[in-house]
Short mmCIF file of C-alpha atoms in Angstrom, two decimals:
data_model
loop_
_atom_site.label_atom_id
_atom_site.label_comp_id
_atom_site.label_asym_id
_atom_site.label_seq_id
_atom_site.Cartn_x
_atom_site.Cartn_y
_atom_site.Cartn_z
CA UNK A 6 47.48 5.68 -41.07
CA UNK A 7 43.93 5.62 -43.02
CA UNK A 8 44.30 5.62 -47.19
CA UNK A 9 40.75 7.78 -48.07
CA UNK A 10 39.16 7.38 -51.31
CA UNK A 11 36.56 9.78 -52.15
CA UNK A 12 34.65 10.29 -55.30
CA UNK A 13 32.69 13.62 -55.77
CA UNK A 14 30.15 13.34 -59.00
CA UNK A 15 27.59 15.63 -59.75
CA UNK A 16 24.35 15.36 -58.69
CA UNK A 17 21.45 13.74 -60.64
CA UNK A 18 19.74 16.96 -61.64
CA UNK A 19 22.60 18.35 -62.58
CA UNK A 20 23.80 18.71 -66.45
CA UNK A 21 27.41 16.89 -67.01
CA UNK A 22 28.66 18.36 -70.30
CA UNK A 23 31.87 16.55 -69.85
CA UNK A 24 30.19 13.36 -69.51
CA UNK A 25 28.15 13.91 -72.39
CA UNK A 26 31.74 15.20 -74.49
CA UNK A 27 33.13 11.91 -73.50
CA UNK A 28 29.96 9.71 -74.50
CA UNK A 29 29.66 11.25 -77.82
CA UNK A 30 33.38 10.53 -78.34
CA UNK A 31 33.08 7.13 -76.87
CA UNK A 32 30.27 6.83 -79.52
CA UNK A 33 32.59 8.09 -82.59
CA UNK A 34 35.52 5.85 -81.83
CA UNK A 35 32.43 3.09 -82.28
CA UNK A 36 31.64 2.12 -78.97
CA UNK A 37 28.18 2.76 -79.30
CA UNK A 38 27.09 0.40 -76.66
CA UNK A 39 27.63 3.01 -74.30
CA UNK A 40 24.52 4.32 -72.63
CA UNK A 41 25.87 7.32 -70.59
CA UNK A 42 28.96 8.57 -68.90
CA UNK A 43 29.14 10.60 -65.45
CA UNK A 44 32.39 12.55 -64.88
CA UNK A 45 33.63 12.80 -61.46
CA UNK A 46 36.55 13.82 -59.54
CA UNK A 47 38.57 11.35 -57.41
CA UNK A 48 40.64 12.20 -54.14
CA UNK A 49 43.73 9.72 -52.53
CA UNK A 50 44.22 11.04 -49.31
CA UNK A 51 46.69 9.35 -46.36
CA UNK A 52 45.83 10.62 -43.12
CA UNK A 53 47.82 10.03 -39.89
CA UNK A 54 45.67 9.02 -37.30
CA UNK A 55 44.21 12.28 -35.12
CA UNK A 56 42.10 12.94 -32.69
CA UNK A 57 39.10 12.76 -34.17
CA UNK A 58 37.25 10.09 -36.11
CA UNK A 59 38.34 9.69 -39.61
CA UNK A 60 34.80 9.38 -40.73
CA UNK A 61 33.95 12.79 -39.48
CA UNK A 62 37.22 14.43 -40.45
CA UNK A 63 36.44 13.50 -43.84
CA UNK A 64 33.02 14.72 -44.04
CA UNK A 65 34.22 17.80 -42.50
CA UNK A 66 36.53 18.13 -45.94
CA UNK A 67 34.63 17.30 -48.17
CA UNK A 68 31.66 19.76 -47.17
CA UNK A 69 34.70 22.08 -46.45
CA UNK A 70 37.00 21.70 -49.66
CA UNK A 71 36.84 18.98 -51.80
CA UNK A 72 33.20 19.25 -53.09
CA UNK A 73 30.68 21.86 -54.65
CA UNK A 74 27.77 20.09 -52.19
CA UNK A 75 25.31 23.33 -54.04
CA UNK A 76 25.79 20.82 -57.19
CA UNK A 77 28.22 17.79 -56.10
CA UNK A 78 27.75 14.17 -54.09
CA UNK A 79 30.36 12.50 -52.89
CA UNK A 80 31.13 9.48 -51.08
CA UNK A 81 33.96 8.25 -49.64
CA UNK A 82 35.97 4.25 -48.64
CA UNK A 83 38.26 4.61 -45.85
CA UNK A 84 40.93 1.47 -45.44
CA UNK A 85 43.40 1.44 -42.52
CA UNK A 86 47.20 1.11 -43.67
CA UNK A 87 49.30 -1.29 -41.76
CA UNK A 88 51.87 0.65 -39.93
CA UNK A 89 55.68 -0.70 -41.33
CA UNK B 14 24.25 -4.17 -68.67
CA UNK B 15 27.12 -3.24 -66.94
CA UNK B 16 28.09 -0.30 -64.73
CA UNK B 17 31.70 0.78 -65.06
CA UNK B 18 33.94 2.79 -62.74
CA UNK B 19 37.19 3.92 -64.04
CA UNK B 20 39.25 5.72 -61.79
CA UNK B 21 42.24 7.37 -63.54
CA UNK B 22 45.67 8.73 -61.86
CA UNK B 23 48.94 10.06 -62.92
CA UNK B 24 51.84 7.57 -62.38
CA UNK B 25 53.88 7.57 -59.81
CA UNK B 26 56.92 9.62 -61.45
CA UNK B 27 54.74 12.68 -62.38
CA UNK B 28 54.19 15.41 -60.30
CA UNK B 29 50.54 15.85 -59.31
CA UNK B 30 50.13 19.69 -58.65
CA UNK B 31 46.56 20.31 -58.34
CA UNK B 32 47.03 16.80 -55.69
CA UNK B 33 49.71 19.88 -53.78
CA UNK B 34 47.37 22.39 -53.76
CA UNK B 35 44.62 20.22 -52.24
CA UNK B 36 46.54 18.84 -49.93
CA UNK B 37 48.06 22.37 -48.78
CA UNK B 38 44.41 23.63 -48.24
CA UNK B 39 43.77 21.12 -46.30
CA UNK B 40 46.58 21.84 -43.90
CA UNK B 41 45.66 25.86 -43.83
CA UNK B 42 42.02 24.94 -43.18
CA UNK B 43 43.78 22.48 -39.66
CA UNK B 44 43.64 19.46 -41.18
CA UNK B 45 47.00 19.03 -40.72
CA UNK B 46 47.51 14.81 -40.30
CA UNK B 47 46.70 14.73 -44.01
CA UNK B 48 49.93 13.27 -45.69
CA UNK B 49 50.02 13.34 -48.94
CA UNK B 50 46.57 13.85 -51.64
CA UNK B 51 46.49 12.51 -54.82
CA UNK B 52 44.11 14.00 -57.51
CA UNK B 53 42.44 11.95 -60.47
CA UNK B 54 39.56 11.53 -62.39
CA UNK B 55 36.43 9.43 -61.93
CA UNK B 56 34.41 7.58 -64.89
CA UNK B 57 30.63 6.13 -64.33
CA UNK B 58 29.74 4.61 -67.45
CA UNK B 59 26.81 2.74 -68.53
CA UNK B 60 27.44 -0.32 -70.95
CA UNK B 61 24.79 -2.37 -73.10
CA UNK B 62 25.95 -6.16 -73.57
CA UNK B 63 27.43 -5.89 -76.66
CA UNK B 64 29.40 -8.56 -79.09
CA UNK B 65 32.69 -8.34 -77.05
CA UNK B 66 33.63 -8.85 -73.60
CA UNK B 67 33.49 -6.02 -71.50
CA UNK B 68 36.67 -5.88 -70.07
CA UNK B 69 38.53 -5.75 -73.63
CA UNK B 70 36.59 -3.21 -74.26
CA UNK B 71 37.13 -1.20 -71.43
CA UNK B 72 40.83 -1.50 -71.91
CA UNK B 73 40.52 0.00 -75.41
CA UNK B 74 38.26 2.68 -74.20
CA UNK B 75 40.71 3.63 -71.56
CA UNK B 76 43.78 3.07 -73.76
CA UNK B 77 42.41 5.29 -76.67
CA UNK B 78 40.03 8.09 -74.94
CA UNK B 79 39.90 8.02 -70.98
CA UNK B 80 43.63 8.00 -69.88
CA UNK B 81 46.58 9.83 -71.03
CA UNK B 82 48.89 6.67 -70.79
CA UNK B 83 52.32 8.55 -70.65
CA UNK B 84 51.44 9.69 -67.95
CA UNK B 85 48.50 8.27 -66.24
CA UNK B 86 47.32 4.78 -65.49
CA UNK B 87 43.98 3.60 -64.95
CA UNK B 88 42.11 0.61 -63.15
CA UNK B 89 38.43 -0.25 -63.02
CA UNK B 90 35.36 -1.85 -61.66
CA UNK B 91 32.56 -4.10 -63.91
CA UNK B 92 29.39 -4.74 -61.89
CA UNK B 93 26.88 -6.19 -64.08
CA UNK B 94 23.66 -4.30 -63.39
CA UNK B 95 20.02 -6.36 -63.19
CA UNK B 96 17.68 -5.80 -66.21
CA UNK B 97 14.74 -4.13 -65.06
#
């Protein structure tokens, strides 16, 4: 069993109005050492062992499903769970 | 300055639907040793030393702005970036 942990952000020349919504209201609550915020999404997947790779499984998703790769990055950590 | 990740999630208890719908894409698209997906949301923020510690106020940042904390809980990552 692999726990997946992949985090899909927008790429660099891509406007983040959320980010910026969050900054400037980061900025109001007075915490206006804050230079910039990015926005992302963030996936928890458990996967059950197949018979492919996990590494290419997941790339295969992501391009597939879980991000907008016209506009979105992402990158991914995959840890392998002990089996109980 | 600092580079922060926040990664935000619902607790345990709540019921993650968008994490349901994910996850049942996954298994019409073949993907089907994908267990269980959790969906949450992904901070990058950028910090300037200021006259607190960081991680105090990270916690209030999360506390008062980035997480709903009925419902969602938060953890995060300081890396303290090289001045150029």
């Amino acid at each position: 069993m692999y726990l997946v942990k992949v985090y899909v952000t927008y790429k660099e020349s891509i406007l983040d109005p959320k980010g910026e919504a969050v900054n400037d209201a980061l900025h109001r609550l007075g915490y206006t050492n804050v230079q910039s915020v990015e926005l992302g999404k963030y996936f928890e997947l458990k996967l059950a062992a197949g018979s492919r790779p996990v590494e290419a499984q997941v790339d295969e998703m992501c391009d597939r499903l879980l991000a907008n790769v016209n506009m979105e990055t992402y990158r991914y950590e995959i840890t392998e769970l002990e089996a109980l």
